[in-house]
Structure formats: structure tokens, C-alpha cells
Short mmCIF file of C-alpha atoms in Angstrom, two decimals:
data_model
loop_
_atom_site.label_atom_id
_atom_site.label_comp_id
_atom_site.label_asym_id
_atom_site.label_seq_id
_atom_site.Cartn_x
_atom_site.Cartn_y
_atom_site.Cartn_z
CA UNK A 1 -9.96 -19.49 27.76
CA UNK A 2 -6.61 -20.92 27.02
CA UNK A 3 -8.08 -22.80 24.27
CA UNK A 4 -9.91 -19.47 22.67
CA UNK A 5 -6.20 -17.64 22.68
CA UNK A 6 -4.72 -20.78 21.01
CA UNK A 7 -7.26 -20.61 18.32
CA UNK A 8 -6.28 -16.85 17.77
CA UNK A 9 -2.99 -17.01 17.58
CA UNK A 10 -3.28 -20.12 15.27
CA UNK A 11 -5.85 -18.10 12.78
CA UNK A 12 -3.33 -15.48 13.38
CA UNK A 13 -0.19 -17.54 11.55
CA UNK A 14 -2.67 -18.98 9.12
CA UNK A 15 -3.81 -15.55 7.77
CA UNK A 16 -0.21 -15.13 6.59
CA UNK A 17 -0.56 -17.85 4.39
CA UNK A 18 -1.83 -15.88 1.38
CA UNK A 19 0.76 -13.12 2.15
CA UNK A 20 3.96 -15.57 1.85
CA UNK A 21 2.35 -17.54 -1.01
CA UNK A 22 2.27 -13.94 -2.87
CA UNK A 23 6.07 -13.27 -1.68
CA UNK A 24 7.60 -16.27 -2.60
CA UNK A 25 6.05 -16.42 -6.27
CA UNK A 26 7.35 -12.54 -6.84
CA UNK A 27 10.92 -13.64 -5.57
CA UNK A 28 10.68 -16.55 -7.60
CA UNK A 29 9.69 -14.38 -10.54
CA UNK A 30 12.65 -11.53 -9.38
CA UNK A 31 15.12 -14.77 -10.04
CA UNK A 32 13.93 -16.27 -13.00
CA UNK A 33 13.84 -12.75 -14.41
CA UNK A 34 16.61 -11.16 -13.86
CA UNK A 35 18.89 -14.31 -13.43
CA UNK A 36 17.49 -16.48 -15.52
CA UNK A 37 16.50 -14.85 -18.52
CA UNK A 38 18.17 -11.34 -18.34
CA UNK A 39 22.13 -12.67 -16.75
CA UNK A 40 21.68 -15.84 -18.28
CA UNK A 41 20.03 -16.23 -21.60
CA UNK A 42 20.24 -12.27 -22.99
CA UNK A 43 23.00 -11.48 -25.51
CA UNK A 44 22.39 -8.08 -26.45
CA UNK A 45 24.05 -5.51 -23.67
CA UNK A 46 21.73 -2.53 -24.20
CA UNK A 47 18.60 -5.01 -24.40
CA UNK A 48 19.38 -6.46 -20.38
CA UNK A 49 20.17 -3.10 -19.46
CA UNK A 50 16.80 -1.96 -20.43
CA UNK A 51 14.77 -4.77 -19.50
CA UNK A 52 16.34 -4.66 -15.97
CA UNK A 53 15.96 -1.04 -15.51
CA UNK A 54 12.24 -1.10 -16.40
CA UNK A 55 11.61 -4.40 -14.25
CA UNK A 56 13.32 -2.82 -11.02
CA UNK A 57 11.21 0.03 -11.52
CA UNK A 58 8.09 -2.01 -11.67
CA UNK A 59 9.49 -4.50 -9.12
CA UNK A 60 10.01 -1.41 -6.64
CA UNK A 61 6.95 0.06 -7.23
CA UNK A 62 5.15 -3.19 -6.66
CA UNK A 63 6.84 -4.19 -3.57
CA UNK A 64 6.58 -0.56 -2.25
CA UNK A 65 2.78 -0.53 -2.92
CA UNK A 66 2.01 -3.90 -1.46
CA UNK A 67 4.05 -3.31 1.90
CA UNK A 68 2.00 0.05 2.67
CA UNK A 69 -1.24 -2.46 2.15
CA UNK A 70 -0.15 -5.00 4.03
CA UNK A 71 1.01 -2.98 7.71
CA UNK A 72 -1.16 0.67 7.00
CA UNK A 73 -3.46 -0.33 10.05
CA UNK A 74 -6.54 0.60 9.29
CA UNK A 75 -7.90 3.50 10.79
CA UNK A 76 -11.04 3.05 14.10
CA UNK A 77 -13.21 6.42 14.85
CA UNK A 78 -11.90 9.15 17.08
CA UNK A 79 -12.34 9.09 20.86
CA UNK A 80 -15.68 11.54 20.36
CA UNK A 81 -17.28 8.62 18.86
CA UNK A 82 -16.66 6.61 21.91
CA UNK A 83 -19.16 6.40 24.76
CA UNK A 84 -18.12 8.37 27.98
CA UNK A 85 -17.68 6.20 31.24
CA UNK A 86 -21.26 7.85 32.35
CA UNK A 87 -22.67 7.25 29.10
CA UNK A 88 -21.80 3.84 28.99
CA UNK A 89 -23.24 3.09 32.26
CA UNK A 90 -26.41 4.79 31.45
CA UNK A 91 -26.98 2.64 27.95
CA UNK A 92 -25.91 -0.82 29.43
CA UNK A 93 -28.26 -0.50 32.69
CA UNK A 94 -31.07 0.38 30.32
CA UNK A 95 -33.24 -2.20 29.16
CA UNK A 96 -35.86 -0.97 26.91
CA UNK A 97 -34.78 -0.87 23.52
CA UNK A 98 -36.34 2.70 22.49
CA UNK A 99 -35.00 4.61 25.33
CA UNK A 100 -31.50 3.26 24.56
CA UNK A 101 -31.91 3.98 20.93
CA UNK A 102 -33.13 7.72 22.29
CA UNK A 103 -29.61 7.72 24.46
CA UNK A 104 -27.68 6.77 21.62
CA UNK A 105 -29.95 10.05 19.47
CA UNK A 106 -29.00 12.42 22.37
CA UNK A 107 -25.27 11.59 22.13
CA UNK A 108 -24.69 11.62 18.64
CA UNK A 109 -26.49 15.24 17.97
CA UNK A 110 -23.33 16.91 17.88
CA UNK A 111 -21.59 14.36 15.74
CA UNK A 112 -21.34 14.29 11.84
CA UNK A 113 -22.90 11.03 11.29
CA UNK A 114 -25.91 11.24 8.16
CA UNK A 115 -26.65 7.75 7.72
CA UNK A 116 -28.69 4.82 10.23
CA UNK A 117 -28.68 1.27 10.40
CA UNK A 118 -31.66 -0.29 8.13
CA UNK A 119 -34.09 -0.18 11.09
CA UNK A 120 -33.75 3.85 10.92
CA UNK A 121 -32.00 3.76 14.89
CA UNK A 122 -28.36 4.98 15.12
CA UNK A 123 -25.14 2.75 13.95
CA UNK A 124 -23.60 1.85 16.91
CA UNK A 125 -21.32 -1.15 17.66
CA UNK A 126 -21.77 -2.96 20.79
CA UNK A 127 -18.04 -4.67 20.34
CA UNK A 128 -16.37 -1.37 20.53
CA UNK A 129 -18.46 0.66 22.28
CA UNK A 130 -18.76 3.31 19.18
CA UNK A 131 -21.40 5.11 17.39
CA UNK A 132 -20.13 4.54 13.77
CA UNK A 133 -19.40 7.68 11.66
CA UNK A 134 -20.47 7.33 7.93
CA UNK A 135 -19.20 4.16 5.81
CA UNK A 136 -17.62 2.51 8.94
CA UNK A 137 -18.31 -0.89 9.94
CA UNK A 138 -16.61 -2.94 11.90
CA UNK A 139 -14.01 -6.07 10.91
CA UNK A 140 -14.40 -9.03 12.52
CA UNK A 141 -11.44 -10.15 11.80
CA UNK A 142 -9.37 -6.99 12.66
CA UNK A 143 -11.51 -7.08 15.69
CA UNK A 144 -12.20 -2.84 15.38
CA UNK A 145 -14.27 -0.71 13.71
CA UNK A 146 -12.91 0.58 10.38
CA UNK A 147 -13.15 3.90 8.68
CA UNK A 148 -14.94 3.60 5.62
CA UNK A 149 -13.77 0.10 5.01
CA UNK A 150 -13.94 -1.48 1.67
CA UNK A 151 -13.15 -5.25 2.60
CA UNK A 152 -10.88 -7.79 4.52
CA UNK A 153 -8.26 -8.72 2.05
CA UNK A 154 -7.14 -11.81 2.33
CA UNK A 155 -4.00 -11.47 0.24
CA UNK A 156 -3.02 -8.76 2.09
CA UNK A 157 -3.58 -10.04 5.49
CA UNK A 158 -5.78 -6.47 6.57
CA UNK A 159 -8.41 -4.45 6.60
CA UNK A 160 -8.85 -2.05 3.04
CA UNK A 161 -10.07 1.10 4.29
CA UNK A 162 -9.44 4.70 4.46
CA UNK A 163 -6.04 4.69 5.68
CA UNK A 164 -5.20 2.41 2.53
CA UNK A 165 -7.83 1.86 -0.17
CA UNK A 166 -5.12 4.44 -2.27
CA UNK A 167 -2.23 2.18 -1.35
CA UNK A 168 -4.46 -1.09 -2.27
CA UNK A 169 -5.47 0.62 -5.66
CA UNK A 170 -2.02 1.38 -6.61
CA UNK A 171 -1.24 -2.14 -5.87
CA UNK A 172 -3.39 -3.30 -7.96
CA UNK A 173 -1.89 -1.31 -10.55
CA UNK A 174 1.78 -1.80 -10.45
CA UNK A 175 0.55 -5.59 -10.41
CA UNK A 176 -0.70 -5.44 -13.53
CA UNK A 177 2.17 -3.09 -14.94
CA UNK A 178 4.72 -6.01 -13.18
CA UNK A 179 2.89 -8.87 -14.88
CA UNK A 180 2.59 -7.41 -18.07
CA UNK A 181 5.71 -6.04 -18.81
CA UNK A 182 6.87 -9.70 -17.48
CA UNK A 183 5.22 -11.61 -20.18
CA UNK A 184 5.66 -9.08 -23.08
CA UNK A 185 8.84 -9.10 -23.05
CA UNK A 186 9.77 -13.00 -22.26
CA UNK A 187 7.01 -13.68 -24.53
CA UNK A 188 9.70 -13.90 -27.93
CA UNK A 189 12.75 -16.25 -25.65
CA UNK A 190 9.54 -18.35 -24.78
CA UNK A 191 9.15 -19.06 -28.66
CA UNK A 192 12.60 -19.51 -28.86
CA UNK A 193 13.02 -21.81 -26.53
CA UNK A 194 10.02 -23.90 -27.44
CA UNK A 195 11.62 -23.91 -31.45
CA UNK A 196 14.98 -24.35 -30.23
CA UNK A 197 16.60 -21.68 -30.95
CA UNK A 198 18.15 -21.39 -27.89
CA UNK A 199 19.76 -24.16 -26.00
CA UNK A 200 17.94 -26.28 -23.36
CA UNK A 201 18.49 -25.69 -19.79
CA UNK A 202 16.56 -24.68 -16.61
CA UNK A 203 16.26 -20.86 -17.66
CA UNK A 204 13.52 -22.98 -20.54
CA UNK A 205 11.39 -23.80 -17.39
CA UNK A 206 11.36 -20.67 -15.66
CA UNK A 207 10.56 -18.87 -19.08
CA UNK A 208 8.11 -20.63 -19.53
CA UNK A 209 6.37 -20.73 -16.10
CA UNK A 210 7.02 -16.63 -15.98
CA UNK A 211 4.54 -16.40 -19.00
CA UNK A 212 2.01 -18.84 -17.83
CA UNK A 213 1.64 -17.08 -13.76
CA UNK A 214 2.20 -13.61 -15.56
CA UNK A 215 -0.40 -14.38 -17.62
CA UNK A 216 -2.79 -15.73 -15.03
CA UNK A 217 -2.53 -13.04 -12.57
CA UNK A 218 -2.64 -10.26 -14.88
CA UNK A 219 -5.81 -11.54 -15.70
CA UNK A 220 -7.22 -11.91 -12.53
CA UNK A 221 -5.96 -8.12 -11.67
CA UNK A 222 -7.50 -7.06 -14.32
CA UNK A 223 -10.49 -7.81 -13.40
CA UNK A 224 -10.31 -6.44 -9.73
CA UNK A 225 -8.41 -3.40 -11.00
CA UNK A 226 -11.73 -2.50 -13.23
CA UNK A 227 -14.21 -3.51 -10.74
CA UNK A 228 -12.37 -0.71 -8.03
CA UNK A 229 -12.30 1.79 -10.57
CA UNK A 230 -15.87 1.59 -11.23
CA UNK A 231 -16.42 1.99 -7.29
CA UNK A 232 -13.92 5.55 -7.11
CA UNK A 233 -16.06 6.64 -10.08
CA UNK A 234 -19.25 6.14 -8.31
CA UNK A 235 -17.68 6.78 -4.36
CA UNK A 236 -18.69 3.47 -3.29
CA UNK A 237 -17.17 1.02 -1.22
CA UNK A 238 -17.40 -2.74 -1.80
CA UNK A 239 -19.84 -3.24 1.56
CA UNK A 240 -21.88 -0.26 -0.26
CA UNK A 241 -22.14 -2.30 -3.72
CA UNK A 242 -23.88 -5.00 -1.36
CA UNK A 243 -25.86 -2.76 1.21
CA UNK A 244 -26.47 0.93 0.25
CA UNK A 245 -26.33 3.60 2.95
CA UNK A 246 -29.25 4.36 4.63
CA UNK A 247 -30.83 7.92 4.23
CA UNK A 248 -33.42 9.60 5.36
CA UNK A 249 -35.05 9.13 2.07
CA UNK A 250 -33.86 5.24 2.42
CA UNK A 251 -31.32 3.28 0.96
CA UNK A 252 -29.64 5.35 -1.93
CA UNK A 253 -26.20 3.76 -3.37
CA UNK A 254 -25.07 6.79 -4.70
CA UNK A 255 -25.49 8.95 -1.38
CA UNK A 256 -21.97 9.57 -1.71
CA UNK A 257 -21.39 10.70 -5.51
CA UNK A 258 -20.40 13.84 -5.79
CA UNK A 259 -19.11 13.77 -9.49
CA UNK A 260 -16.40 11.37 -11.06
CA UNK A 261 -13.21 14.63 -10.77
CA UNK A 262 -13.92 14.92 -6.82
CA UNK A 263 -14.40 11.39 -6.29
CA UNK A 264 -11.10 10.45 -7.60
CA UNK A 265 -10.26 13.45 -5.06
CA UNK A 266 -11.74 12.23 -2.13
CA UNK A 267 -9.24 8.34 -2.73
CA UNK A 268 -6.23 10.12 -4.62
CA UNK A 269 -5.86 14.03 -3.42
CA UNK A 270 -6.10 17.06 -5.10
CA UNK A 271 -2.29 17.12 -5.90
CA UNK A 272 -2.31 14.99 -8.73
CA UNK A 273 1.51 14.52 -8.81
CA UNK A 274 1.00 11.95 -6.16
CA UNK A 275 -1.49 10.14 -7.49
CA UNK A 276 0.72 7.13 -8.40
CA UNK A 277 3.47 7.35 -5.34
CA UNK A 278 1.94 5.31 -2.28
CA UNK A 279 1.92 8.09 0.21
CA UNK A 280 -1.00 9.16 2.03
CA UNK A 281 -3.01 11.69 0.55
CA UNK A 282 -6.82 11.11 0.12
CA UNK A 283 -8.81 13.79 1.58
CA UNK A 284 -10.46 14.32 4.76
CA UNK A 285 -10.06 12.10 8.02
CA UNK A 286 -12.63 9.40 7.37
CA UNK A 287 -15.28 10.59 9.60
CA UNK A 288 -17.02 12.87 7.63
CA UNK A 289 -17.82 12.55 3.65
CA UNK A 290 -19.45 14.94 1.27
CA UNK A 291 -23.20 13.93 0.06
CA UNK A 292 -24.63 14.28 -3.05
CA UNK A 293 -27.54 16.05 -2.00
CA UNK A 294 -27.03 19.62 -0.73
CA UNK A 295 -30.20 19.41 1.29
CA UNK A 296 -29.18 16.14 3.05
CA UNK A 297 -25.55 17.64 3.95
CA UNK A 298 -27.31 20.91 5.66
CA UNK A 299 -29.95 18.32 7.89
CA UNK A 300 -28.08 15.50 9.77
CA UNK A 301 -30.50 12.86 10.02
CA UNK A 302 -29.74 12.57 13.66
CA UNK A 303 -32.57 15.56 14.10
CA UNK A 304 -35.15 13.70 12.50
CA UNK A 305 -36.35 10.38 14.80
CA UNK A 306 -39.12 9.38 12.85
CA UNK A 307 -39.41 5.87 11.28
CA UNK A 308 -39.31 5.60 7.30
CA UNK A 309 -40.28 2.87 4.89
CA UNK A 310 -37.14 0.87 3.47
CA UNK A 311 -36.73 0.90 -0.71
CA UNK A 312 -35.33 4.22 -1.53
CA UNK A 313 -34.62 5.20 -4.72
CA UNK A 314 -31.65 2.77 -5.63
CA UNK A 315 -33.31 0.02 -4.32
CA UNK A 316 -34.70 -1.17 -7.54
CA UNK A 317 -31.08 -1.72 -8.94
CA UNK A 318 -29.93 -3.98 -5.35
CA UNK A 319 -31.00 -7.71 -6.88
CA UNK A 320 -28.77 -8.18 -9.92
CA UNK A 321 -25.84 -6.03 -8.82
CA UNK A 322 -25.37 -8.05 -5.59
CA UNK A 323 -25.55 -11.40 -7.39
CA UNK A 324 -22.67 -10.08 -9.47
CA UNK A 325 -20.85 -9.04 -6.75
CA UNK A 326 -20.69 -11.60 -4.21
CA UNK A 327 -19.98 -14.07 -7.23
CA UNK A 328 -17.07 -12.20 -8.01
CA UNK A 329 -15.50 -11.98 -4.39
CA UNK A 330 -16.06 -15.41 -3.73
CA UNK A 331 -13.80 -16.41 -6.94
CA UNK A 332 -11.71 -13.75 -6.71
CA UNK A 333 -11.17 -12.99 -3.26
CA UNK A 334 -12.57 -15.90 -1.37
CA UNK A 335 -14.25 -13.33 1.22
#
């Protein structure tokens, strides 16, 4: 036992790692900027003053963006998910597997959950103790169920879900807006440095590293950036581009697609003025989403009991897309 809560706490410290490796290359890239290259090596007044204006702006926006990632805890189902006292006695004494999954029908009648676990019986999670409203799933690592959660980020040391899949995609962004503006504009004192045209010191080595890592991770972003905006477009999650909700009909990736407009809605908020400010605003409280299909949104498929054949009508597109995808994490990601 004493072992067990050593090991936690020691996975614990260790899942900071990425975090501080991420902090110390941005500080390192705050002083070779603005020391460095704009205190340091810039002549022209007007020129610093503009560069550092524009780089605190994306510095603050960066740092603002990737704090709310990082400690937003992710948000578990309400308490009327949760199985009474009575209820829980009644399911764990049971034994037979249909009359629990029948006890687990019963309870959830009066909750809006539309989607089942591949085997057709009701999501529930034995860890927690929850029936799972739609797109939750719980995080082994967080050690709770999540509300429609996304993935375990590794660089941010948490769960991206519903409370913060806005502040992770405006990360993402102001990442790319940070690296970029980085190397375009220490692009030129790199070439002058590397002609001599400007004299040698240690502001040549951080100029020239700030290109090369702005460079690289800009990159990298860019990639991730486009793959997440694909997902809002199509109201998926990243656990949904690898498993589609279940339907009645069967598995059906696009369950939750209700148009490209609302589904930039349902991450971003219908007041578009804070689309780009890392506050909370997404819509909803990440127990209940809109479906695509009228027809399923007016019959919960917590009436219906019956059994149905798996391969619904996205399940021709699963083999090739999933390749793709778990390729990508693994490089990216490393989840």
C-alpha cells in the first residue's frame, strides 16, 4: 500500500516534466528575445519598440492561454449521474449481468444520455460509480470521469475536455502566432550575423537557436492546430475520431454535427467577441449535446432495450482514419 502511494506521487512529479521542459524553453526564448536581440543587438528605437510591444502581446496571450490549460480541472458528471446509496447496493449484490444492465436502464430513464457502450447496454463506469452522459469517458490518469473529453495532454499535464478544449485551442493558436512572429522577425539579424554584419557575441547563438526551436515548433503546431480544427468543424472529439458514438442506428461519427456555424458555437460561444480571450464560454454544461438527427434527439435510446447489429453508417470510413490518427498522436503527442 505504501509502495502503490509512492508510485503515485512519483508519476505525479514526473508528469510535470513536459510542463517545465515547455516553461523553461519560453523563458529562455522571453531572454534571448527581448534581451538579447531587442536590448542588445537592435539599433533602431521605433523598430525595438515595436517588436517588443507585439512580442509581449503574443507572450501574454500565450502564457495566459497555456495556464487556463494547464489548472482548468476538467469537469466529472453531476451528482444525478451518480448511483444513490440504495442503488448502489442493489447493482453490486446483483450478479447476473442482464438484470444489472436492466438496473442501470431503469435509472438512467430520466437522464439525457443518447448513446451506449458498443455492446448496446448503458455507459456506466464501475471506477466512479457513474452512468456516463454523452462523450464522457473516463481518464485514467486524472483518475475521474471527464465531460466530453478530447485527450490526456501530456504537455499540459491534464485532462482536455469541456471545461478547456476552448482554452487548449487558443493555445494552440497563440503558439503558433508566438513562434512565428519569433522567427520572422529574427529571421534578417540571423543573416546578419551568419555574414557578419554584426559583431560576434552570445546574442549570435541565441539568434540563431530562436529560429531553429521557432521553427520546429511552429511546425509541429501547425499540424495539431489543423487537425483540431477539422474536429470543431465536424463536432468530434479525438476519442470520437478513434471510436464513433454508438446510436441506435450504430456507430455514426458524425452523431454530433449539427453544421460547421453551431459547431464552432457549441467550443467558442455565440458571442463571438470572445472567441480569442481564454474565458469560459462554450455552450451548454457538458451533459447534454445537440444531435444531428431530429428524430434521434426526440427518442432517447434509453427507451429502446433491444440489441442492434454493430457497423452503422460511418463505419465504412473507421479503418484508414484511425491508422492516421493514432500515427499522429503517437509522434505528436506520445499518448
Amino acid at each position: 500500500m505504501a509502495l502503490s502511494g509512492a508510485l503515485k506521487r512519483c508519476q505525479r512529479i514526473v508528469s510535470w516534466v513536459p510542463v517545465m521542459i515547455i516553461t523553461s524553453v519560453v523563458l529562455w526564448s522571453y531572454y534571448a528575445y527581448v534581451f538579447e536581440l531587442c536590448l542588445f543587438t537592435l539599433r533602431n528605437t521605433l523598430e525595438k519598440v515595436a517588436y517588443l510591444l507585439v512580442f509581449h502581446v503574443c507572450f501574454v496571450m500565450f502564457s495566459w492561454t497555456y495556464w487556463k490549460s494547464i489548472f482548468t480541472p476538467p469537469s466529472s458528471p453531476s451528482k444525478k449521474f451518480h448511483l444513490s446509496y440504495t442503488d448502489k447496493e442493489r447493482y453490486g449484490k446483483e450478479e447476473r449481468p442482464d438484470v444489472q444492465k436492466q438496473i442501470l436502464v431503469e435509472i438512467a430513464r430520466k437522464l439525457p444520455v443518447f448513446t451506449r457502450a458498443p455492446s448496446g447496454a448503458i455507459r456506466f463506469c464501475d471506477h466512479c460509480q457513474v452512468i456516463k452522459p454523452d462523450r464522457c469517458h473516463h481518464c485514467s490518469a486524472c483518475e475521474r470521469c471527464v465531460l466530453k473529453m478530447d485527450h490526456h495532454c501530456p504537455w499540459v499535464n491534464n485532462c482536455v475536455g469541456f471545461s478547456n478544449y476552448k482554452f487548449f485551442l487558443l493555445f494552440l493558436t497563440y503558439s503558433m502566432l508566438y513562434c512565428i512572429f519569433i522567427a520572422a522577425t529574427v529571421f534578417r539579424y540571423f543573416l546578419m550575423f551568419w555574414v557578419g554584419k554584426l559583431p560576434n557575441g552570445s546574442a549570435k547563438f541565441h539568434v540563431l537557436f530562436l529560429l531553429f526551436v521557432a521553427l520546429m515548433f511552429f511546425v509541429s503546431l501547425m499540424f495539431l492546430f489543423a487537425y483540431h480544427c477539422w474536429l470543431v468543424a465536424k463536432n468530434r472529439s479525438t476519442l470520437e475520431a478513434f471510436t464513433a458514438p454508438v446510436f441506435l442506428s450504430g456507430p455514426d461519427r458524425s452523431g454530433f454535427d449539427i453544421g460547421v456555424r453551431r459547431n464552432l458555437e457549441q467550443v467558442f460561444g455565440e458571442e463571438r467577441r470572445l472567441w480569442l480571450i481564454p474565458v469560459f464560454s462554450s455552450l451548454g454544461d457538458g451533459h447534454f449535446f445537440p444531435l444531428r438527427s431530429q428524430n434521434e434527439s426526440q427518442n432517447p435510446l434509453l427507451a429502446n432495450e433491444g440489441q442492434w447489429e454493430e457497423g452503422g453508417s460511418d463505419a465504412e470510413n473507421t479503418g484508414s482514419e484511425n491508422v492516421f490518427v493514432r500515427l499522429y498522436y503517437i509522434l505528436l503527442l506520445g499518448v
